[in-house]
XYZ file of C-alpha atoms in Angstrom:
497
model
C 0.560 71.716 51.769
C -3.272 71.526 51.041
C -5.494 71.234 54.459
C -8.810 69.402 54.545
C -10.252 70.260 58.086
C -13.553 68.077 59.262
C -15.803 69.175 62.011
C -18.315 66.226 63.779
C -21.423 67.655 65.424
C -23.546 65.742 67.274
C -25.978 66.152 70.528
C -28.124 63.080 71.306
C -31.715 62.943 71.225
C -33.301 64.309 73.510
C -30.779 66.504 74.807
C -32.098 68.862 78.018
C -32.505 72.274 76.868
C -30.281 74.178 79.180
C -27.495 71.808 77.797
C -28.429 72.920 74.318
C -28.850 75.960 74.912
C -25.182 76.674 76.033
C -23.383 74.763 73.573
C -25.159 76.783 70.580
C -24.599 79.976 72.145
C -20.848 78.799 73.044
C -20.158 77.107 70.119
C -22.630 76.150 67.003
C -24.204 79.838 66.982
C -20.429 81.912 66.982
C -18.941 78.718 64.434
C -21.751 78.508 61.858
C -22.078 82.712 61.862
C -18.414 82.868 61.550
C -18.058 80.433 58.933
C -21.013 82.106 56.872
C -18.807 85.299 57.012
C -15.542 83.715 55.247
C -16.387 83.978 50.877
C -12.732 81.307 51.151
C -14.329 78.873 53.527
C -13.749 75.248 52.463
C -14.740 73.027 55.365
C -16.142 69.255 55.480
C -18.676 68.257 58.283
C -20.888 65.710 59.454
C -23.737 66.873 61.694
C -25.909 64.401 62.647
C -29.861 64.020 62.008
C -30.605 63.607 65.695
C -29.019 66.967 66.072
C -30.563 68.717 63.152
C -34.360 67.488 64.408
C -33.197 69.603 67.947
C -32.166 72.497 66.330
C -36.184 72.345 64.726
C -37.989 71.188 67.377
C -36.323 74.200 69.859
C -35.555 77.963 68.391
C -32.556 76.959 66.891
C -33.973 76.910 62.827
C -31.473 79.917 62.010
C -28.647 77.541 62.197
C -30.204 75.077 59.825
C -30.711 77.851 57.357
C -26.795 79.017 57.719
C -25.732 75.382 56.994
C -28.440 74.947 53.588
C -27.068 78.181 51.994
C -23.251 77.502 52.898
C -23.775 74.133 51.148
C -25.416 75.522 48.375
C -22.848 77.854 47.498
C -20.513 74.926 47.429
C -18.271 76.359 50.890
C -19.656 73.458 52.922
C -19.915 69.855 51.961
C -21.622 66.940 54.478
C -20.829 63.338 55.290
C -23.439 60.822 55.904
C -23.377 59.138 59.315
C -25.917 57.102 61.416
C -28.334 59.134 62.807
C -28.703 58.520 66.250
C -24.744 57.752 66.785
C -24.411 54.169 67.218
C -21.031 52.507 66.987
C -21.640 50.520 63.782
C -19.027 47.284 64.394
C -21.737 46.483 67.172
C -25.301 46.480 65.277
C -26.073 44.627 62.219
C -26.175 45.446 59.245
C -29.662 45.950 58.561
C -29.173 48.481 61.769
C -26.766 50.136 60.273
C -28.662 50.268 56.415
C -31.278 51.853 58.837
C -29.719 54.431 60.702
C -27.980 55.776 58.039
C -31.033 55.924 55.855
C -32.886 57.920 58.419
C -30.114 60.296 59.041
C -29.818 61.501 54.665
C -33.846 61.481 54.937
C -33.810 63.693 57.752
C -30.682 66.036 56.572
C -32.159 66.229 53.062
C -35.078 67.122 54.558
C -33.594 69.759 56.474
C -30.742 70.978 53.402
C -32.457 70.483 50.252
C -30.057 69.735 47.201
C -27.367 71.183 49.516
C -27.322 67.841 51.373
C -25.337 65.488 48.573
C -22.814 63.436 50.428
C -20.042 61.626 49.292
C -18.232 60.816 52.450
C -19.137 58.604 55.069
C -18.384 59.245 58.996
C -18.345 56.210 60.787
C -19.555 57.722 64.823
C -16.363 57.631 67.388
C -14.515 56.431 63.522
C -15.293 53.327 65.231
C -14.475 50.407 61.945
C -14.091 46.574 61.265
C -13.495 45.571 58.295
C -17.154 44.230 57.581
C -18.445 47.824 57.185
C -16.397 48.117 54.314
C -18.698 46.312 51.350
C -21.754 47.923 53.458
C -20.498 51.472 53.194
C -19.307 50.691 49.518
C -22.970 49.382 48.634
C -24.536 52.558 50.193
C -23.285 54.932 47.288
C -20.456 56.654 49.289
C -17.127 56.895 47.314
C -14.820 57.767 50.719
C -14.500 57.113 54.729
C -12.862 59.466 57.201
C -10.785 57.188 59.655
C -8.015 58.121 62.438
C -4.643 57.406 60.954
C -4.311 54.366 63.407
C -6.542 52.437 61.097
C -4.084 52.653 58.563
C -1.242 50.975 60.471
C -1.901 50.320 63.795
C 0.472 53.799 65.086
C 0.524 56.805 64.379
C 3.107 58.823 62.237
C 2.926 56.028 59.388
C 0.519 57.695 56.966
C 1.820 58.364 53.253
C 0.141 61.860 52.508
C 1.319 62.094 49.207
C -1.032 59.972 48.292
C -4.764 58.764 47.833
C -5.369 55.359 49.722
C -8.128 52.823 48.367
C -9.227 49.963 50.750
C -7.871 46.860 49.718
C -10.303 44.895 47.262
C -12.669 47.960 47.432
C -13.314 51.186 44.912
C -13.796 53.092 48.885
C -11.341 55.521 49.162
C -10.196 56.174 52.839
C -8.844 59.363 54.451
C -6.672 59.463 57.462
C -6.779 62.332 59.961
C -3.317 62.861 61.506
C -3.539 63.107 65.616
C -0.899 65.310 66.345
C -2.614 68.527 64.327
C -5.719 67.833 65.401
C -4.487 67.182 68.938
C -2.652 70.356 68.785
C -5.400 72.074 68.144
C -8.131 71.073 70.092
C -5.929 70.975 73.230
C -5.738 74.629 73.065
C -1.952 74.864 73.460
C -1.968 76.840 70.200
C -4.569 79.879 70.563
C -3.552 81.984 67.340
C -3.386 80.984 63.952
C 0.540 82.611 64.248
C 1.726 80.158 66.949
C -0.037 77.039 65.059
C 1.686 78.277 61.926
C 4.756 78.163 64.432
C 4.350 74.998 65.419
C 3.219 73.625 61.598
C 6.082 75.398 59.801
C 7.719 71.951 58.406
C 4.026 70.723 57.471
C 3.396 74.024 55.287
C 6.489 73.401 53.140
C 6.378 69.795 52.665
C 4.121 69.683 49.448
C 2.029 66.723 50.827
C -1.614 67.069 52.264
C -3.345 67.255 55.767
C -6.747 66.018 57.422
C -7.797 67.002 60.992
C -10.546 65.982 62.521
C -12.689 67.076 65.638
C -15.667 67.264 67.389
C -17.290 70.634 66.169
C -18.284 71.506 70.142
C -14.582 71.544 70.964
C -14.530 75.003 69.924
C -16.116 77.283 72.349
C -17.955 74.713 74.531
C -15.227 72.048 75.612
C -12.877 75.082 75.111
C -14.038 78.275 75.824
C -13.089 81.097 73.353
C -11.188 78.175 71.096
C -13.582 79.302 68.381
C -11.714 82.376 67.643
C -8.441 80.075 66.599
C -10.834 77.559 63.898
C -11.787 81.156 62.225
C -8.534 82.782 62.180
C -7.422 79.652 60.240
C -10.086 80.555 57.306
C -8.900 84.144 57.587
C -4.605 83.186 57.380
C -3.695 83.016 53.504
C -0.808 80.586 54.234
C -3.571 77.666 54.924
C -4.534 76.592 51.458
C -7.621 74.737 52.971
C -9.937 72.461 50.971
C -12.884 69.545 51.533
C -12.029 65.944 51.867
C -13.582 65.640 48.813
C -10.725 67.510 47.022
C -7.733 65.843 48.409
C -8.165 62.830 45.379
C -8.049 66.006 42.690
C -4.908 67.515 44.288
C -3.166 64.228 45.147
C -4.689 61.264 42.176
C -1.666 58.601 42.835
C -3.714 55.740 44.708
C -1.979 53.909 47.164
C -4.073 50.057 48.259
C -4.052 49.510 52.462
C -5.680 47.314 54.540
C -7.299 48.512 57.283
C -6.856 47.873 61.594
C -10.711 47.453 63.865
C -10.061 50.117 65.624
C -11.530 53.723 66.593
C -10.074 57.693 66.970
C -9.693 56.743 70.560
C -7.782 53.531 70.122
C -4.309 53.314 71.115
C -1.273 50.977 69.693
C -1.761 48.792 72.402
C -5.273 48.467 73.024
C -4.718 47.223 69.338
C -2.467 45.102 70.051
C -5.002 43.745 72.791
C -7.595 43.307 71.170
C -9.679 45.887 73.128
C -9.765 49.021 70.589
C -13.502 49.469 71.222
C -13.200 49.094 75.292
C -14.664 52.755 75.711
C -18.091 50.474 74.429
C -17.684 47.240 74.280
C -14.854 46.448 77.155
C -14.701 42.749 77.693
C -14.216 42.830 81.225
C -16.833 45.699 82.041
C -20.142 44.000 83.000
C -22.143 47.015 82.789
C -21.396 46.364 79.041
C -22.112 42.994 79.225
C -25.612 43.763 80.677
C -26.351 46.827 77.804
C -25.620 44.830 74.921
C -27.384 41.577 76.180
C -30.076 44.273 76.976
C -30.018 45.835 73.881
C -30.185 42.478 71.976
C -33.221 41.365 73.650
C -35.169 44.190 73.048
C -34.242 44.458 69.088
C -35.271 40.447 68.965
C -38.633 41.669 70.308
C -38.978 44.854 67.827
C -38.281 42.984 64.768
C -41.400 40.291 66.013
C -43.473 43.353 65.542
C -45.318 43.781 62.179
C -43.945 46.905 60.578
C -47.662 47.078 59.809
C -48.965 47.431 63.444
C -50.393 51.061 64.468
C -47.217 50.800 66.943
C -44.525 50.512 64.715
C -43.220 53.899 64.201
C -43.446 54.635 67.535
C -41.441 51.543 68.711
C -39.437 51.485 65.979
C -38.263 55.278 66.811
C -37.409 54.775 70.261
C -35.207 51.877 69.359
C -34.015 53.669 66.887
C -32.841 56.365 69.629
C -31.857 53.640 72.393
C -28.824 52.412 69.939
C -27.050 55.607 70.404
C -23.673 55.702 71.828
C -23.859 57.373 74.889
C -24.854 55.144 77.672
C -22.315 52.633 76.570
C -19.517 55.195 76.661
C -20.512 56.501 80.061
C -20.354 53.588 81.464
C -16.868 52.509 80.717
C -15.544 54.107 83.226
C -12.071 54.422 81.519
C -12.177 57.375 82.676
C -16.262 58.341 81.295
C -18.915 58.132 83.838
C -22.054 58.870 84.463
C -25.501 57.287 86.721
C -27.460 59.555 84.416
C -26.571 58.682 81.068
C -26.103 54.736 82.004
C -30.119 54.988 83.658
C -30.907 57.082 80.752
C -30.027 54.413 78.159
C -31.416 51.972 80.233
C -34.604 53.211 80.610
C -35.229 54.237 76.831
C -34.364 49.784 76.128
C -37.070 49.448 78.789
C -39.225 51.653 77.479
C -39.317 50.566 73.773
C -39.904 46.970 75.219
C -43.134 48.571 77.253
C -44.395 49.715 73.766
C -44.676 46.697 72.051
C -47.874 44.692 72.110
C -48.082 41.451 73.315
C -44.450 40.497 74.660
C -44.460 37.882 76.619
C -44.246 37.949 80.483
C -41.035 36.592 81.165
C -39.243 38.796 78.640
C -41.137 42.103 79.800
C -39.847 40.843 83.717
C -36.286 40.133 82.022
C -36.060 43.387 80.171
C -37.178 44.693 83.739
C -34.585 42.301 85.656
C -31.981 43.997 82.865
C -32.674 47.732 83.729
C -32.353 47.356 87.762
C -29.206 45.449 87.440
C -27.651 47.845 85.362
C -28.823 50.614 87.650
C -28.149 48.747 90.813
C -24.647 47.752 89.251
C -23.735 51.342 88.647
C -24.558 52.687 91.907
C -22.608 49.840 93.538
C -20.063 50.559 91.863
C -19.936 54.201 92.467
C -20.753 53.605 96.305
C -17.434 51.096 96.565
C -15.231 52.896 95.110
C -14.878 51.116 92.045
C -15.241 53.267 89.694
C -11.984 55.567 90.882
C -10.042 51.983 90.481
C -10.998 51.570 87.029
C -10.026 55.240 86.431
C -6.463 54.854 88.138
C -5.954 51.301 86.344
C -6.451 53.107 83.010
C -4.160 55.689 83.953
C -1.533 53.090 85.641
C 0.994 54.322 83.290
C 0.789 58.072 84.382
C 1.524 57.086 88.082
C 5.177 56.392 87.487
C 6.447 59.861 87.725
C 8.328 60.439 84.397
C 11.576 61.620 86.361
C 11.307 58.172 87.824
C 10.902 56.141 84.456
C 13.969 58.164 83.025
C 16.257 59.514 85.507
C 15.462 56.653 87.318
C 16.528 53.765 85.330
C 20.077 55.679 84.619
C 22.031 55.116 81.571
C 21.124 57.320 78.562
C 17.669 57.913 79.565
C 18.933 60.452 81.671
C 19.131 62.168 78.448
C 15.701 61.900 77.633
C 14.681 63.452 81.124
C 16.887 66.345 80.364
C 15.866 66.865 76.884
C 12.474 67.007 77.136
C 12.999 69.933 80.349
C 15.332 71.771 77.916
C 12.583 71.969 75.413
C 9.959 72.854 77.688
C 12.011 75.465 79.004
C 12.761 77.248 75.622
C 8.880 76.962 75.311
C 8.521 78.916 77.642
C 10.841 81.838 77.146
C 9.066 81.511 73.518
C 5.808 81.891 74.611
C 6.733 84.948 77.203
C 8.186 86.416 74.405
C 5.581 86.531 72.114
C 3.024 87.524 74.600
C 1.332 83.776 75.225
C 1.297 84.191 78.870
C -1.261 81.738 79.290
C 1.093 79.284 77.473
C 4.272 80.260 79.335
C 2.712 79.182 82.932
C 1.810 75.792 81.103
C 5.022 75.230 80.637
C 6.298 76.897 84.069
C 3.807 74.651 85.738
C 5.029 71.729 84.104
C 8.054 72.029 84.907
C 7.786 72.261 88.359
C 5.602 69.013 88.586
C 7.979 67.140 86.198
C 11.277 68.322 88.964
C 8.947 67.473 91.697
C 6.928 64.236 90.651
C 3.780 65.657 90.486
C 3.300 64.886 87.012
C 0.937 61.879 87.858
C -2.178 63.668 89.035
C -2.590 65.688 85.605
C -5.428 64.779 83.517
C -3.133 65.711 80.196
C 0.772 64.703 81.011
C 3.207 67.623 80.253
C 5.016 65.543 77.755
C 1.467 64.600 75.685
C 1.483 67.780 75.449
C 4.979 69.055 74.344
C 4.861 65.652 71.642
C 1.918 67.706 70.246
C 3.117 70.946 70.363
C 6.840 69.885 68.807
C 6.763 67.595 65.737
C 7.699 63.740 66.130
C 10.748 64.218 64.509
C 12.195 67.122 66.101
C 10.775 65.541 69.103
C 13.269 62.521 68.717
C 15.954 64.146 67.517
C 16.196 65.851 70.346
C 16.323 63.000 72.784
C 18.915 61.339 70.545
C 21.362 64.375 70.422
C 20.456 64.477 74.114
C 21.721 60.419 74.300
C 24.349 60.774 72.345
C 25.909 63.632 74.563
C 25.732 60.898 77.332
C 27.339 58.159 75.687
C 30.231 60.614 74.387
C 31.075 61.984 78.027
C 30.515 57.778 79.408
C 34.137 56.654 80.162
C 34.565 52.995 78.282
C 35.190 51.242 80.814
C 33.830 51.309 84.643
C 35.898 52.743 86.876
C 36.867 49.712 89.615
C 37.396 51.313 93.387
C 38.525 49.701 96.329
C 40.237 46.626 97.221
């Protein structure tokens, strides 16, 4: 098995300094040091221009040089992206044309000739089909995608072979949720255990892409970052760039790709709502940023790109486009009153720089950014906000004792299957010395026998699906199934008169 890992790093603009400061001495600082210190590193990342412009403009250069010599030597290769992290299927394209632009000026600036990307990260993988022809146009020869773009679930993926968009030269690459899950959930801590938990993956002659946010390792999960360097340190990894896979693995396979994002699930496919972390049609918080957002773009492009106030305009839309007050405010489960005002304010801001808009649309932009903060704080005042949270989570509140046990018949199995292997988890993990890991399981064990399963963030049996593969998974339940329908008596006993 041949292993292309990905790493996505990205802070916004204008991230506070403290903030910063933590996640490079957490994360970036231990990652890029460590990775400079492995001669059989072979890594793919995207790191966004927003984020390289912080690391200049605060005492963070250091890490720019690490990254410039690691791609030099060839160890390190980049993706292109947009700079500021907006979700593309939502701008147009001469948005997008821009913001990726900006971000290979500013990284070239930044890496030299070490900055030659062939790869294009799409931010959240958010994709319609639409981007295709724009991303083909652009140069780039691949896209990194979650493997529910491929088919709509998960598990589907051929990866025995190389898959070309339908009626496109772009070749896309899939990354598989359940390794990168496994990984970045922590459950595995050692390369040993993940090697454990991999051991059908490393014999089955096919290839592997995971993909995750870069300030998983250390920030999101302290000490994680010891695990991602192990793996460049454990022989039995043959690890190489994206880039690679198409030498190692030439047979091209056509597909058709699903809208959809790393986030998206089989049913918010099937919903039609795979972007609702940004775009949710019935959150009007979103409703109000994007009409927001439009009204201010109409007024930048009426501005000469001549005037003295261009560039300055221009930038700050540039920055208000990012990501991050959309996401906070879906409130399935992300939010925040800061990052929705902040996002707000930098719309009304740009629309404060440019000379000679009208009145009314000055007092509308205005109108826009008091609604949306006056919205938000209702919202968190009432209550509202924990509703959308439990609504999103509505499946989670049926105790999984009750939605197994409870509706009798063979899924009585299931219940009993998945304690059995959670039990022999544990005794594994004791064993070996993964205490940590043992009262995981312990723990969820107890909440499982006791309905208390409901109030954790990550269910117990996400988290056993990731740390057992799919198939063993379900052939566990069926053997468990099958032992109920072969002590089931045929026919149903009849008592009484």
């Amino acid at each position: 098995m041949r292993w292309a890992n990905f790493l996505h790093f990205y802070q916004p603009a204008g991230q506070q300094d403290d903030i910063l400061e933590a996640i490079v001495d957490q994360s970036y600082r231990p990652l890029f040091e460590g990775f400079a210190a492995r001669p059989r590193l072979r890594l793919t990342i995207n790191i966004n221009g927003s984020l390289m412009e912080l690391f200049d403009t605060t005492k963070y250069r250091g890490l720019i040089d690490i990254l410039r010599t690691m791609g030099k030597e060839g160890r390190l290769e980049f993706t292109s992206t947009a700079k500021f992290h907006a979700v593309l299927p939502f701008i147009n394209e001469q948005e997008i044309l821009r913001q990726v632009t900006l971000n290979d000026e500013t990284n070239r600036f930044y890496l030299g000739e070490a900055y030659q990307p062939r790869g294009f990260f799409a931010p959240e993988m958010a994709y319609k089909p639409e981007l295709t022809s724009i991303i083909e146009n652009m140069g780039f020869q691949w896209l990194i995608l979650d493997e529910i773009a491929g088919t709509g679930g998960t598990g589907l993926i051929d990866y025995t072979k190389t898959h070309q968009i339908k009626g496109s030269s772009l070749r896309v690459f899939f990354r598989e949720r359940r390794l990168s899950n496994l990984i970045m959930s922590a459950v595995v801590r050692s390369p040993e255990t993940l090697k454990d938990a991999m051991k059908d993956d490393l014999a089955s002659g096919r290839y592997m892409v995971t993909a995750m946010d870069g300030e998983t390792f250390g920030h999101h999960r302290p000490g994680l970052h010891r695990l991602l360097l192990g793996i460049y340190d454990t022989p039995d990894f043959e690890l190489i760039q994206v880039s690679e896979i198409e030498k190692y693995f030439p047979e091209i396979k056509e597909i058709q790709l699903i809208a959809s994002t790393w986030a998206s699930s089989k049913e918010d496919i099937e919903r039609g709502a795979q972007f609702l972390s940004w775009s949710d049609p019935e959150n009007v918080l979103h409703h109000l940023q994007w009409d927001f957002t439009k009204l201010v773009l109409d007024e930048v492009y009426r501005l000469a790109p001549s005037h003295p106030a261009y560039p300055i305009v221009r930038n700050k839309m540039d920055m208000a486009l990012a990501s991050d007050h959309f996401w906070w405010a879906s409130a399935k489960p992300w939010w925040s009153l800061e990052m929705i005002e902040i996002g707000a304010f930098r719309l009304l801001d740009t629309i404060r720089q440019i000379p000679d808009v009208a009145v009314e649309r000055l007092e509308r932009a205005s109108n826009y950014y008091m609604e949306i903060v006056i919205t938000a704080f209702a919202w968190q005042r009432s209550g509202k906000i924990r509703s959308m949270m439990k609504e999103q989570q509505s499946m989670l509140r049926i105790p999984f004792k009750d939605r197994t046990i409870g509706r009798g018949g063979a899924e009585e199995g299931v219940y009993h299957a998945f304690i059995d292997m959670m039990k022999d988890l544990e005794q594994k993990a004791a064993q070996t010395g993964e205490y940590e890991k043992a009262i995981l399981w312990r723990d969820a064990l107890f909440k499982l026998e006791n309905k208390l399963d409901i109030y954790d963030t990550i269910n117990a049996i996400d988290l056993l699906r990731v740390e057992i593969p799919h198939k063993d998974v379900e052939a566990t339940i069926e053997k468990y199934k099958a032992k109920y329908h072969a002590i089931r008596g045929g026919q149903p006993e009849q008592r009484g008169s």
